[in-house]
Amino acid sequence: MLAAIFLAGCTENSSSSTTEQTTLMTTAAPTVTMVPTIYVNSTSNGATVTIPTNGQVIVRLNENPTTGFSWNATVSKGLSVISDTFYPPETTLVGAGGYREWTLGMESPGTYTFNATYVRPWEGQSPTSDTFNLTIKATPE
């Protein structure tokens, strides 16, 4: 019986033939704006980077909060911290460190500074504290 219903649906009656039209809808691909990006890590300590004002600088430094240490970062006026994120280690080892990542943006052309000190907050900075310093020169777009 199923076969009869299937076959009945597949037969075409010439007196009541219809034409179907299929409309294909297309959409334009999304516009992707590439943002100039510079990535730096501890090997860039003391460096100067140059980037257009519409760009961003991503600073990545190792951090191990299980020891009580964390980065205390400051930026000069006109430099904004777009994000500040800690990424834990990709291991189950107890006490393993991860890294801290800051994404920085510039408000206008100029020279800016990013400074970070690796300290235990309750101890404060000492002459032996690890530091990271970066100068950013933002140029017109």
Short mmCIF file of C-alpha atoms in Angstrom, two decimals:
data_model
loop_
_atom_site.label_atom_id
_atom_site.label_comp_id
_atom_site.label_asym_id
_atom_site.label_seq_id
_atom_site.Cartn_x
_atom_site.Cartn_y
_atom_site.Cartn_z
CA MET A 1 0.00 0.00 0.00
CA LEU A 2 2.85 2.37 0.79
CA ALA A 3 4.31 1.77 -2.62
CA ALA A 4 0.98 2.74 -4.20
CA ILE A 5 0.88 6.03 -2.28
CA PHE A 6 4.49 6.75 -3.17
CA LEU A 7 3.90 6.03 -6.84
CA ALA A 8 0.72 8.10 -6.85
CA GLY A 9 2.66 11.06 -5.54
CA CYS A 10 5.30 10.64 -8.25
CA THR A 11 2.97 10.50 -11.22
CA GLU A 12 2.23 13.66 -13.14
CA ASN A 13 -1.13 14.46 -14.53
CA SER A 14 -0.55 16.25 -17.86
CA SER A 15 -3.77 18.23 -17.59
CA SER A 16 -2.87 19.83 -14.27
CA SER A 17 0.87 20.29 -14.64
CA THR A 18 2.40 23.13 -12.58
CA THR A 19 5.75 24.79 -12.75
CA GLU A 20 7.65 25.48 -9.56
CA GLN A 21 10.09 28.29 -9.26
CA THR A 22 12.90 28.24 -6.77
CA THR A 23 14.24 31.54 -5.57
CA LEU A 24 17.78 31.47 -4.27
CA MET A 25 18.43 34.06 -1.65
CA THR A 26 21.98 35.21 -1.35
CA THR A 27 23.46 37.30 1.38
CA ALA A 28 26.58 39.36 1.17
CA ALA A 29 29.56 38.13 3.11
CA PRO A 30 30.06 40.03 6.37
CA THR A 31 32.61 42.79 6.24
CA VAL A 32 35.68 41.95 8.26
CA THR A 33 37.81 44.83 9.41
CA MET A 34 41.38 43.90 10.15
CA VAL A 35 42.75 45.69 13.19
CA PRO A 36 46.53 46.17 13.20
CA THR A 37 47.77 44.16 16.18
CA ILE A 38 51.18 43.82 17.81
CA TYR A 39 51.82 40.95 20.24
CA VAL A 40 54.53 41.35 22.89
CA ASN A 41 55.81 39.21 25.75
CA SER A 42 58.58 39.36 28.35
CA THR A 43 61.25 39.47 25.62
CA SER A 44 59.94 42.94 24.69
CA ASN A 45 60.69 44.41 28.13
CA GLY A 46 62.01 47.96 27.66
CA ALA A 47 61.07 48.04 23.96
CA THR A 48 59.25 50.67 21.93
CA VAL A 49 56.58 49.58 19.44
CA THR A 50 54.94 51.72 16.77
CA ILE A 51 51.37 51.09 15.64
CA PRO A 52 48.52 53.06 14.01
CA THR A 53 46.06 54.63 16.46
CA ASN A 54 43.29 52.27 15.30
CA GLY A 55 45.45 49.27 16.25
CA GLN A 56 45.87 47.34 19.44
CA VAL A 57 48.78 45.99 21.43
CA ILE A 58 48.46 42.66 23.22
CA VAL A 59 50.84 42.11 26.14
CA ARG A 60 51.21 38.55 27.45
CA LEU A 61 53.23 37.82 30.61
CA ASN A 62 53.60 34.61 32.63
CA GLU A 63 51.81 34.68 35.98
CA ASN A 64 51.42 32.20 38.81
CA PRO A 65 48.85 33.41 41.35
CA THR A 66 49.21 30.17 43.37
CA THR A 67 52.48 31.65 44.68
CA GLY A 68 50.72 34.87 45.69
CA PHE A 69 52.35 36.85 42.88
CA SER A 70 50.37 38.76 40.27
CA TRP A 71 51.03 41.58 37.83
CA ASN A 72 50.08 45.10 38.91
CA ALA A 73 49.82 47.07 35.65
CA THR A 74 49.45 50.79 35.00
CA VAL A 75 48.96 52.71 31.76
CA SER A 76 49.56 56.35 30.88
CA LYS A 77 46.73 58.75 30.08
CA GLY A 78 45.30 58.13 26.60
CA LEU A 79 46.11 54.40 26.64
CA SER A 80 43.14 52.23 27.52
CA VAL A 81 42.98 48.65 28.77
CA ILE A 82 40.39 46.97 26.55
CA SER A 83 40.72 43.65 28.37
CA ASP A 84 42.73 42.17 31.25
CA THR A 85 42.46 38.38 31.43
CA PHE A 86 44.25 35.59 33.32
CA TYR A 87 44.53 32.30 31.42
CA PRO A 88 45.09 29.29 33.69
CA PRO A 89 47.58 26.57 32.77
CA GLU A 90 46.55 23.79 30.40
CA THR A 91 47.65 21.15 32.87
CA THR A 92 46.31 19.55 36.02
CA LEU A 93 49.64 19.94 37.84
CA VAL A 94 49.16 21.69 41.17
CA GLY A 95 50.94 25.02 41.34
CA ALA A 96 51.47 25.40 37.59
CA GLY A 97 51.37 28.95 36.29
CA GLY A 98 49.39 30.47 33.47
CA TYR A 99 49.62 33.87 31.86
CA ARG A 100 48.06 37.33 32.07
CA GLU A 101 47.03 39.08 28.85
CA TRP A 102 46.17 42.75 28.38
CA THR A 103 44.71 44.22 25.19
CA LEU A 104 45.57 47.90 24.88
CA GLY A 105 44.08 50.61 22.66
CA MET A 106 45.20 54.17 21.94
CA GLU A 107 42.80 57.13 21.95
CA SER A 108 44.86 59.37 19.65
CA PRO A 109 48.33 59.63 18.11
CA GLY A 110 51.04 60.03 20.74
CA THR A 111 53.50 58.19 22.96
CA TYR A 112 52.19 56.02 25.78
CA THR A 113 53.59 53.71 28.44
CA PHE A 114 52.52 50.38 29.88
CA ASN A 115 54.25 49.37 33.13
CA ALA A 116 53.72 46.23 35.19
CA THR A 117 55.28 44.96 38.42
CA TYR A 118 55.12 41.32 39.54
CA VAL A 119 54.40 41.46 43.27
CA ARG A 120 52.56 39.92 46.15
CA PRO A 121 49.93 42.57 46.89
CA TRP A 122 50.44 42.39 50.66
CA GLU A 123 54.22 42.86 50.33
CA GLY A 124 54.28 45.70 47.81
CA GLN A 125 57.04 46.53 45.35
CA SER A 126 60.66 46.00 46.29
CA PRO A 127 63.94 46.69 44.48
CA THR A 128 64.05 43.03 43.43
CA SER A 129 60.50 42.93 42.00
CA ASP A 130 60.21 41.85 38.38
CA THR A 131 59.06 44.69 36.14
CA PHE A 132 57.91 45.03 32.55
CA ASN A 133 57.94 48.35 30.69
CA LEU A 134 56.72 49.06 27.17
CA THR A 135 56.55 52.32 25.21
CA ILE A 136 53.88 52.56 22.52
CA LYS A 137 54.07 55.15 19.75
CA ALA A 138 50.67 55.57 18.12
CA THR A 139 50.72 57.08 14.63
CA PRO A 140 47.80 58.58 12.69
CA GLU A 141 45.74 55.96 10.85
#
